[in-house]
CSV table of C-alpha atoms in Angstrom, one decimal:
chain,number,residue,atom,x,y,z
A,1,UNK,CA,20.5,51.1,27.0
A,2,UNK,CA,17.3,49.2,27.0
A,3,UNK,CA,16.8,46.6,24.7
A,4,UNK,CA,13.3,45.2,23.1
A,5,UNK,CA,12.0,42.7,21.3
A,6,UNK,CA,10.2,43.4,17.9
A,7,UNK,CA,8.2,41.2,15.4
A,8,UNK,CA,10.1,40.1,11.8
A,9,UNK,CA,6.3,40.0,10.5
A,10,UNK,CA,4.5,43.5,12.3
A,11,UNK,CA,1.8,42.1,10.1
A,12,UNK,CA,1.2,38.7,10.4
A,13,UNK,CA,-2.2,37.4,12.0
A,14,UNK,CA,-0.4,35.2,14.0
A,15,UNK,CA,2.7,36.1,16.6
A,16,UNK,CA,5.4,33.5,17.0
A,17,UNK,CA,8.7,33.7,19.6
A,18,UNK,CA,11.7,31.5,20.0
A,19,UNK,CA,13.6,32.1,23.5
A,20,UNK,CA,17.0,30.7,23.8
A,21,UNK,CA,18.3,28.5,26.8
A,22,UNK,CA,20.7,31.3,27.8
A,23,UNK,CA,17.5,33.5,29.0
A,24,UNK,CA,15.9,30.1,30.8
A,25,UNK,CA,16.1,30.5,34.8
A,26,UNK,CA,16.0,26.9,34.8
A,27,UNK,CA,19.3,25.8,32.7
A,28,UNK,CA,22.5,26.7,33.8
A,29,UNK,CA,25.6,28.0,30.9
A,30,UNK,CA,27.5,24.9,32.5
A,31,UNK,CA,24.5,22.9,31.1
A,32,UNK,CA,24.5,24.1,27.6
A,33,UNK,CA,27.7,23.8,27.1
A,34,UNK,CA,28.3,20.6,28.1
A,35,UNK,CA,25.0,19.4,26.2
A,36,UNK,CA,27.3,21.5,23.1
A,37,UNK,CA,30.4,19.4,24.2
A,38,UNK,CA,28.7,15.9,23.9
A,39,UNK,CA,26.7,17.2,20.5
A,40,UNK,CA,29.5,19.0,18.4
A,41,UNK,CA,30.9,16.3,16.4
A,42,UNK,CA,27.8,14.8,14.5
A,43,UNK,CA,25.9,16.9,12.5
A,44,UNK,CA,22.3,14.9,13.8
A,45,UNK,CA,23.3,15.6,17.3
A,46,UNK,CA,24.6,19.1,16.6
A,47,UNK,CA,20.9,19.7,14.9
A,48,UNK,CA,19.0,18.8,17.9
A,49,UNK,CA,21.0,21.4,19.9
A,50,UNK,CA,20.4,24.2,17.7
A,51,UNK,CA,16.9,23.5,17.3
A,52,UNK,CA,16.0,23.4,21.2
A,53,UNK,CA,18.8,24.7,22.9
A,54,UNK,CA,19.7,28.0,20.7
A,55,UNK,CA,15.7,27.9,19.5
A,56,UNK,CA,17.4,28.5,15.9
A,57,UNK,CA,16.2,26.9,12.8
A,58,UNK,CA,18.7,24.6,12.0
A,59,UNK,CA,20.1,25.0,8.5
A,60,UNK,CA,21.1,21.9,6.3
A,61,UNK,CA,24.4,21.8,4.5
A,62,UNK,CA,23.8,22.8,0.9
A,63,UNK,CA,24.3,20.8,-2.4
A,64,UNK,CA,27.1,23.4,-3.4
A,65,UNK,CA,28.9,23.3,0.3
A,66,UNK,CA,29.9,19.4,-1.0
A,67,UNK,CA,32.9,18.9,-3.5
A,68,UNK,CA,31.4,16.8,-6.0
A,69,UNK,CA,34.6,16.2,-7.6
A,70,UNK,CA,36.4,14.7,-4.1
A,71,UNK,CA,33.4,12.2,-3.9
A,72,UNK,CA,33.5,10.9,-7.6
A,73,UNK,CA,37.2,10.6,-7.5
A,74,UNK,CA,39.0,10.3,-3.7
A,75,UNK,CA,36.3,7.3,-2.2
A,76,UNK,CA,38.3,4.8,-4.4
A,77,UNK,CA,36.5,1.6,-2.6
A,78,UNK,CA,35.2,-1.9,-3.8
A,79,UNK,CA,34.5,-5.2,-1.8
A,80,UNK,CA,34.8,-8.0,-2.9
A,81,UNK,CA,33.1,-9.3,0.7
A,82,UNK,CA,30.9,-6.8,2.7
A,83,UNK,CA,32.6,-5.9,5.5
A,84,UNK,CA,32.0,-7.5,9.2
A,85,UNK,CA,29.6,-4.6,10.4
A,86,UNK,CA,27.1,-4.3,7.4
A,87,UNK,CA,24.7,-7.3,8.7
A,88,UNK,CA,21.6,-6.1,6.7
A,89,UNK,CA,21.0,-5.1,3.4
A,90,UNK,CA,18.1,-3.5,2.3
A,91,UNK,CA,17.2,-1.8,-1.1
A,92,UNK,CA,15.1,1.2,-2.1
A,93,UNK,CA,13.5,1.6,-5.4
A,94,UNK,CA,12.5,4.4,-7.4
A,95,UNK,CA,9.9,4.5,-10.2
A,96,UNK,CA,10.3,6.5,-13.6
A,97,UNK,CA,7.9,6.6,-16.8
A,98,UNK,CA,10.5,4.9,-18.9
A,99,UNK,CA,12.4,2.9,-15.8
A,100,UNK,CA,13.4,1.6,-12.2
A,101,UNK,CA,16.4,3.0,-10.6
A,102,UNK,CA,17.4,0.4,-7.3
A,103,UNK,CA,20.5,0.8,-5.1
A,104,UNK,CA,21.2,-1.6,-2.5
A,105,UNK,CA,22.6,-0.7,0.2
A,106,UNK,CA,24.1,-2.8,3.5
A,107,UNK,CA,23.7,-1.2,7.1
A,108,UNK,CA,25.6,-1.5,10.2
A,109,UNK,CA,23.9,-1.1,13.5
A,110,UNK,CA,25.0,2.6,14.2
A,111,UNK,CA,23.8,4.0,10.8
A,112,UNK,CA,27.5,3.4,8.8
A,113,UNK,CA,26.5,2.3,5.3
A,114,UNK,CA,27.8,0.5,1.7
A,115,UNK,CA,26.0,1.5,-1.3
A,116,UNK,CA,26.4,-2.3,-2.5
A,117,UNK,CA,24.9,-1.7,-6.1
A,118,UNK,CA,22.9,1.3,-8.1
A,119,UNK,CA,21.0,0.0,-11.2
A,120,UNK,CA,18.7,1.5,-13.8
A,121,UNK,CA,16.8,-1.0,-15.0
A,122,UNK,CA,14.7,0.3,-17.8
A,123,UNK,CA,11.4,-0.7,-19.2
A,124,UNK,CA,7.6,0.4,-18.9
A,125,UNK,CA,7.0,-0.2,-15.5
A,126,UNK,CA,2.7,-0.5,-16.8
A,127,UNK,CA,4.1,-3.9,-18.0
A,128,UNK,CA,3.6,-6.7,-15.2
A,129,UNK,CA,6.3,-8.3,-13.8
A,130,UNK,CA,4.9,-12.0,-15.7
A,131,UNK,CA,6.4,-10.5,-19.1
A,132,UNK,CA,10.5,-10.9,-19.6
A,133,UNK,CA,10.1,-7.5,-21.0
A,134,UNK,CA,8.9,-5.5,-17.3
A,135,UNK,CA,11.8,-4.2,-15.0
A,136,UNK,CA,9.5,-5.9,-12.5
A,137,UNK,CA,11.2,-9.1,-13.2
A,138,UNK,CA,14.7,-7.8,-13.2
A,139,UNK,CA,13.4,-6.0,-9.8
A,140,UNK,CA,13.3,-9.7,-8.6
A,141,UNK,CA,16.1,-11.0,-10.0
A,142,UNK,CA,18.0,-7.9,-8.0
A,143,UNK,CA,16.4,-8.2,-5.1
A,144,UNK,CA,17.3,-12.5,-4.9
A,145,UNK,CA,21.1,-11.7,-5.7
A,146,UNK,CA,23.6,-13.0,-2.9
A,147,UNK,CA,25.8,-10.8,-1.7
A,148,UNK,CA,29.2,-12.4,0.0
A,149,UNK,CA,29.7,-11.2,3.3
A,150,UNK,CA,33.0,-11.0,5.6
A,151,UNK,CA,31.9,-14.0,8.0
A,152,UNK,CA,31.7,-16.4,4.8
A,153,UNK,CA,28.1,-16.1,4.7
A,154,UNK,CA,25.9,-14.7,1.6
A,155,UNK,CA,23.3,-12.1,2.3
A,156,UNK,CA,20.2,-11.3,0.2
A,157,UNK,CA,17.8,-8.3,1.1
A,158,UNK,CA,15.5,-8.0,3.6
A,159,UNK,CA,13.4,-5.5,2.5
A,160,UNK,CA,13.0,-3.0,-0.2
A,161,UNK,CA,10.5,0.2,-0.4
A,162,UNK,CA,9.6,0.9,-3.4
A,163,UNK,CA,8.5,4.2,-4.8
A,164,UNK,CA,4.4,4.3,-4.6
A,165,UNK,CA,3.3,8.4,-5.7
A,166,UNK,CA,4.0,7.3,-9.5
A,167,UNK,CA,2.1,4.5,-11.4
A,168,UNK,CA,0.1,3.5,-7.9
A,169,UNK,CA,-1.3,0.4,-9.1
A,170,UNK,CA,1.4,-1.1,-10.6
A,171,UNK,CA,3.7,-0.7,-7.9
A,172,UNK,CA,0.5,-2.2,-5.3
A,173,UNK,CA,0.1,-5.1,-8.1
A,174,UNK,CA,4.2,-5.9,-7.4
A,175,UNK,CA,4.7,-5.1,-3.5
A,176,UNK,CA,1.7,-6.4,-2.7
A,177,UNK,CA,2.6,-10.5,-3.0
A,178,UNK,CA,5.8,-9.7,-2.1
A,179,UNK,CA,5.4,-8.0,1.9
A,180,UNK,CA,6.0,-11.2,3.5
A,181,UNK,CA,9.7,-10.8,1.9
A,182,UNK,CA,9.8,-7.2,3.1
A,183,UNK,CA,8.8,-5.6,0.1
A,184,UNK,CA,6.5,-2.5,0.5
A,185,UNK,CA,5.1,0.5,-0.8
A,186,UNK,CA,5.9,4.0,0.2
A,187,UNK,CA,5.0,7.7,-0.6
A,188,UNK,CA,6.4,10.6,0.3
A,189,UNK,CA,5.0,13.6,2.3
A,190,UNK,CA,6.9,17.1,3.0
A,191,UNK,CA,6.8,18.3,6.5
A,192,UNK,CA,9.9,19.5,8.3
A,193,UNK,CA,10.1,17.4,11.8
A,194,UNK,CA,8.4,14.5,10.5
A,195,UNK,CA,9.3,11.2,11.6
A,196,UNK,CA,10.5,8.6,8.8
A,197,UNK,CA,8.1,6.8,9.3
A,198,UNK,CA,4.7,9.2,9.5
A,199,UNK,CA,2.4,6.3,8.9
A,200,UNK,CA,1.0,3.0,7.6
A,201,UNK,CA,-2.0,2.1,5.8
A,202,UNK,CA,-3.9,-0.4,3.4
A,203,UNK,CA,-6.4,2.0,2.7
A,204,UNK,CA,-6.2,1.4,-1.3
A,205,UNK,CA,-8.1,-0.9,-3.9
A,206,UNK,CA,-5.7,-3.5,-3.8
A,207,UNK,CA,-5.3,-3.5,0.3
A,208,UNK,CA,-1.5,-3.5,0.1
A,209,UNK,CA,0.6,-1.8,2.9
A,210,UNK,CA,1.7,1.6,2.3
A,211,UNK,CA,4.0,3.2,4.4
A,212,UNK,CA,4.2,7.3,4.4
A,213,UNK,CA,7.6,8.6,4.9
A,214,UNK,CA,8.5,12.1,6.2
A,215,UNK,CA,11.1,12.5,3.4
A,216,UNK,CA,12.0,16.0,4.4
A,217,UNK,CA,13.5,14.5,7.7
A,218,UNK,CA,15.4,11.3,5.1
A,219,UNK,CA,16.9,14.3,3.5
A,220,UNK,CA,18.0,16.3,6.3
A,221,UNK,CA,19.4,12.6,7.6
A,222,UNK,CA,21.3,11.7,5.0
A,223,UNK,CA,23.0,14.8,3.9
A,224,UNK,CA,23.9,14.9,7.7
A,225,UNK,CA,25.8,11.6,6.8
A,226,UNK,CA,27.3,12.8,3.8
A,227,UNK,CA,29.0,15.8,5.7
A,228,UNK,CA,30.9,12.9,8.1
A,229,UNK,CA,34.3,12.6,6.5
A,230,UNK,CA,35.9,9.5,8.1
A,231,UNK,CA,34.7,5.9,8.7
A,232,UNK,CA,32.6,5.1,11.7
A,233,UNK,CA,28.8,5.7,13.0
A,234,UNK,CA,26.9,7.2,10.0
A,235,UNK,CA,29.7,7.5,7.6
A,236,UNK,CA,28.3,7.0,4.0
A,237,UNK,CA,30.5,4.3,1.8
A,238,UNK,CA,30.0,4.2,-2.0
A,239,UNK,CA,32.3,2.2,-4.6
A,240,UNK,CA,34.7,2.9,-7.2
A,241,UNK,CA,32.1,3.2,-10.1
A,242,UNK,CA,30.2,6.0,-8.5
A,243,UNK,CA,30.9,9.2,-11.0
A,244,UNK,CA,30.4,13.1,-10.9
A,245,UNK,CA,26.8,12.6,-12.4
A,246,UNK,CA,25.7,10.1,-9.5
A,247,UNK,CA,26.6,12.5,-6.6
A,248,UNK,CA,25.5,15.6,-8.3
A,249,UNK,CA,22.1,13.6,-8.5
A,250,UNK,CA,22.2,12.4,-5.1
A,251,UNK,CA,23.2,16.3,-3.8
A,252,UNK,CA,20.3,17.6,-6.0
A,253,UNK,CA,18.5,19.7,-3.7
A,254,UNK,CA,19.4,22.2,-0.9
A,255,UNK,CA,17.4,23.3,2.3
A,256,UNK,CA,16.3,26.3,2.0
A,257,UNK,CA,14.9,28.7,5.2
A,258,UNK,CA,11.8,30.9,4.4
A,259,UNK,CA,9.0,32.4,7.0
A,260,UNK,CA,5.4,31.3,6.2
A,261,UNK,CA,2.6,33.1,8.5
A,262,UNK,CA,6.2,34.7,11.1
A,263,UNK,CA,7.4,31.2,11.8
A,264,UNK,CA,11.0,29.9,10.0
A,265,UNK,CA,10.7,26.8,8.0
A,266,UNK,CA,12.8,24.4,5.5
A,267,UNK,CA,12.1,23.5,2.2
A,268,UNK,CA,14.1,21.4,0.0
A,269,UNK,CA,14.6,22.5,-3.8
A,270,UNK,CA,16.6,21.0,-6.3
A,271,UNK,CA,19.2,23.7,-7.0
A,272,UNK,CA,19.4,25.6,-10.1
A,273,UNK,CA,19.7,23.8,-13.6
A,274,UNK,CA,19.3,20.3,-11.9
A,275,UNK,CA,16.6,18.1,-13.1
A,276,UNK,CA,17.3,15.0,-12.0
A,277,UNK,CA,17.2,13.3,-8.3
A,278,UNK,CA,16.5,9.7,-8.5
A,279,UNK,CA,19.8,8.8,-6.6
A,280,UNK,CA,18.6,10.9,-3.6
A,281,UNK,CA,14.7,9.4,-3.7
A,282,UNK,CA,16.5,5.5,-3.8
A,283,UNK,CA,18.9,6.5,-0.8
A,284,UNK,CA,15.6,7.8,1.2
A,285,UNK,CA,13.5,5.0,0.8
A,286,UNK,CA,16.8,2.6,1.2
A,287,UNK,CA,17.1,4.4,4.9
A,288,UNK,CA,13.1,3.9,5.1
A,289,UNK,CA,13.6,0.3,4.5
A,290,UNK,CA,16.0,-0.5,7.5
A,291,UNK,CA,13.5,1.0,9.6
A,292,UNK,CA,10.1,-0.8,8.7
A,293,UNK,CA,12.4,-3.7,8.8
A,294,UNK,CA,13.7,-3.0,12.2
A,295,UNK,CA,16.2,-5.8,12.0
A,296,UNK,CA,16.9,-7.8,15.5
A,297,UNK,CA,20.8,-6.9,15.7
A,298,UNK,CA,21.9,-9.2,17.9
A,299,UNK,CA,20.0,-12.3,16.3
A,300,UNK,CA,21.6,-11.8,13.1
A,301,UNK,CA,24.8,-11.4,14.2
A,302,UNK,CA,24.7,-14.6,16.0
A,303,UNK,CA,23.3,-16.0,13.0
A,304,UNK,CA,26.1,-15.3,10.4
A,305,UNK,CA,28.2,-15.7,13.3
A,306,UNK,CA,29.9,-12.2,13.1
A,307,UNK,CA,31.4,-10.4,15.5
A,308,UNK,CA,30.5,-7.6,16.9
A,309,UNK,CA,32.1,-4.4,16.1
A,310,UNK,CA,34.3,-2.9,18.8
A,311,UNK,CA,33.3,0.6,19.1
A,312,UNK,CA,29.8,2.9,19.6
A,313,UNK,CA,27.1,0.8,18.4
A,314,UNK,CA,24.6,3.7,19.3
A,315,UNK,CA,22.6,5.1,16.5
A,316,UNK,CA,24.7,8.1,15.6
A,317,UNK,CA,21.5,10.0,16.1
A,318,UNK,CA,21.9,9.9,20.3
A,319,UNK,CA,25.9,10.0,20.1
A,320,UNK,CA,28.7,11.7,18.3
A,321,UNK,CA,31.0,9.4,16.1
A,322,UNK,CA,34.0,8.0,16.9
A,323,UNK,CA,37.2,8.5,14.5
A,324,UNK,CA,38.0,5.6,13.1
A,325,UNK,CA,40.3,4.6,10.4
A,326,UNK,CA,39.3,2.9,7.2
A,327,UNK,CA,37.8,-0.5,7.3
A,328,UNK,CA,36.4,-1.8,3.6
A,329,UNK,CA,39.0,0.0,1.3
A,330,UNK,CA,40.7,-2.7,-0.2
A,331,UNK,CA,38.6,-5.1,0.5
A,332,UNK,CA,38.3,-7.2,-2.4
């Protein structure tokens, strides 16, 4: 029989379609699926041919699709050295009433990562960084520390964003004489699609640089990552000390898919019961950091004298991952 197409909103003011490839006279089958062939095996890739190629709205892994309990207990890793690959270490911090929560973590050039350190540091942040009594101060003690790295060298971080919709002046007071170390203000904003880095400003009494992050798109990234279960491009490390509570903070929220005016959208929400999410906020601005830093790969490979890694050095964004085995466990 004859088939036609109807509206999910008859009354909505405004009409939206999506059309997939398959109907396109100007893509072949052979097309999409090799496009599917080279995108299958990351989930970033996989995303980007759901969202143009099937015209579906792609939807994120959930908080409760993760086994909370495999990533407290079966990630059993510490290093003594960062391994050869993580050549920058950034940091992101997040800011509370009562406290500053920091991780550190240390990059490789194709998005693999090694949560170095997670620390709550707690104190008023309203008191200034002069007083031995602000988390400021151990902020910059943190931030100084000298990591050891594989190639005999000791690494220190590069840059840090630090959590700018809470306490505004106070955070402006301590990024502020601190950019020319890396160390800059963000804030959030919601929008799904949204690049991480939406835009930059100093349009604020104090003049310091804020960027705006798309944090809906940091989200969507990292629990991308999370889903990778073996080493290699994107693959998320995190140490021994990491417990239940940590990831169950870090997998706080889920994507949810709702229609607002006929059109599909996400939204994240922290899922039921779950009031806490400061490991999630550090490990967005943390990613946000490596990118306003936009380190020079090459250079600082040459300068620490490590070698390059042999396999994809891509961003896992633009090219699946490769299996590898195990590199860091051990270490140490």
């Amino acid at each position: 029989g004859r088939g036609e197409w109807r509206s999910r909103e008859p009354d909505a003011p405004v009409r939206g379609f999506h059309l997939n490839e398959i109907y396109s006279p100007w893509v072949r089958l052979a097309e999409m699926v090799a496009t599917f062939m080279a995108s299958k095996d990351s989930p970033e890739t996989l995303k980007t041919f759901v969202n143009t190629a099937l015209a579906e709205t792609w939807e994120e892994r959930g908080e409760q699709d993760f086994d909370l309990v495999h990533l407290a207990e079966d990630r059993p890793e510490h290093w003594g050295v960062l391994p050869a690959a993580a050549i920058v270490v950034v940091a992101g911090a997040d800011v509370q009433m009562d406290r500053l929560e920091v991780e550190i973590v240390a990059w490789a050039e194709d998005g693999e990562s090694w949560s170095v350190a997670y620390e709550v540091i707690d104190g008023d942040p309203r008191i200034p960084v002069s007083s031995e009594f602000s988390p400021w101060k151990r902020l910059d003690e943190l931030l100084a520390t000298d990591w050891a790295h594989e190639s005999g060298h000791h690494l220190t971080v590069s840059a840090c964003a630090v959590d700018g919709n809470y306490l505004a002046d106070e955070v402006y007071a301590y990024t502020k004489p601190r950019e020319h170390r890396g160390v800059v203000a963000v804030r959030g904003a919601s929008g799904e699609g949204a690049p991480v880095i939406k835009a930059r400003t100093r349009n604020n009494s104090a003049k310091a640089l804020i960027y705006t992050l798309g944090v809906d798109t940091l989200k969507s990234r990292m629990y991308s990552r999370m889903a990778i279960e073996e080493p290699g491009p994107g693959y998320c490390h995190f140490p021994m000390d990491r417990g239940f509570d940590y990831f169950e903070q870090l997998l706080s929220e889920r994507a949810v898919k709702r229609y607002r005016r006929g059109y599909p959208i996400i939204e994240w929400v922290k899922r039921k019961g779950q009031q806490r999410n400061e490991p999630l906020d550090c490990r967005n601005y943390a990613t946000a950091a490596l990118q306003i830093r936009k380190p020079n790969w090459s250079a600082i490979r040459r300068r620490i004298g490590a070698p390059a890694v042999e396999r994809s050095i891509a961003p896992m964004e633009q090219r699946p991952p490769r299996r590898r085995r195990q590199i860091s466990k051990g270490i140490g």
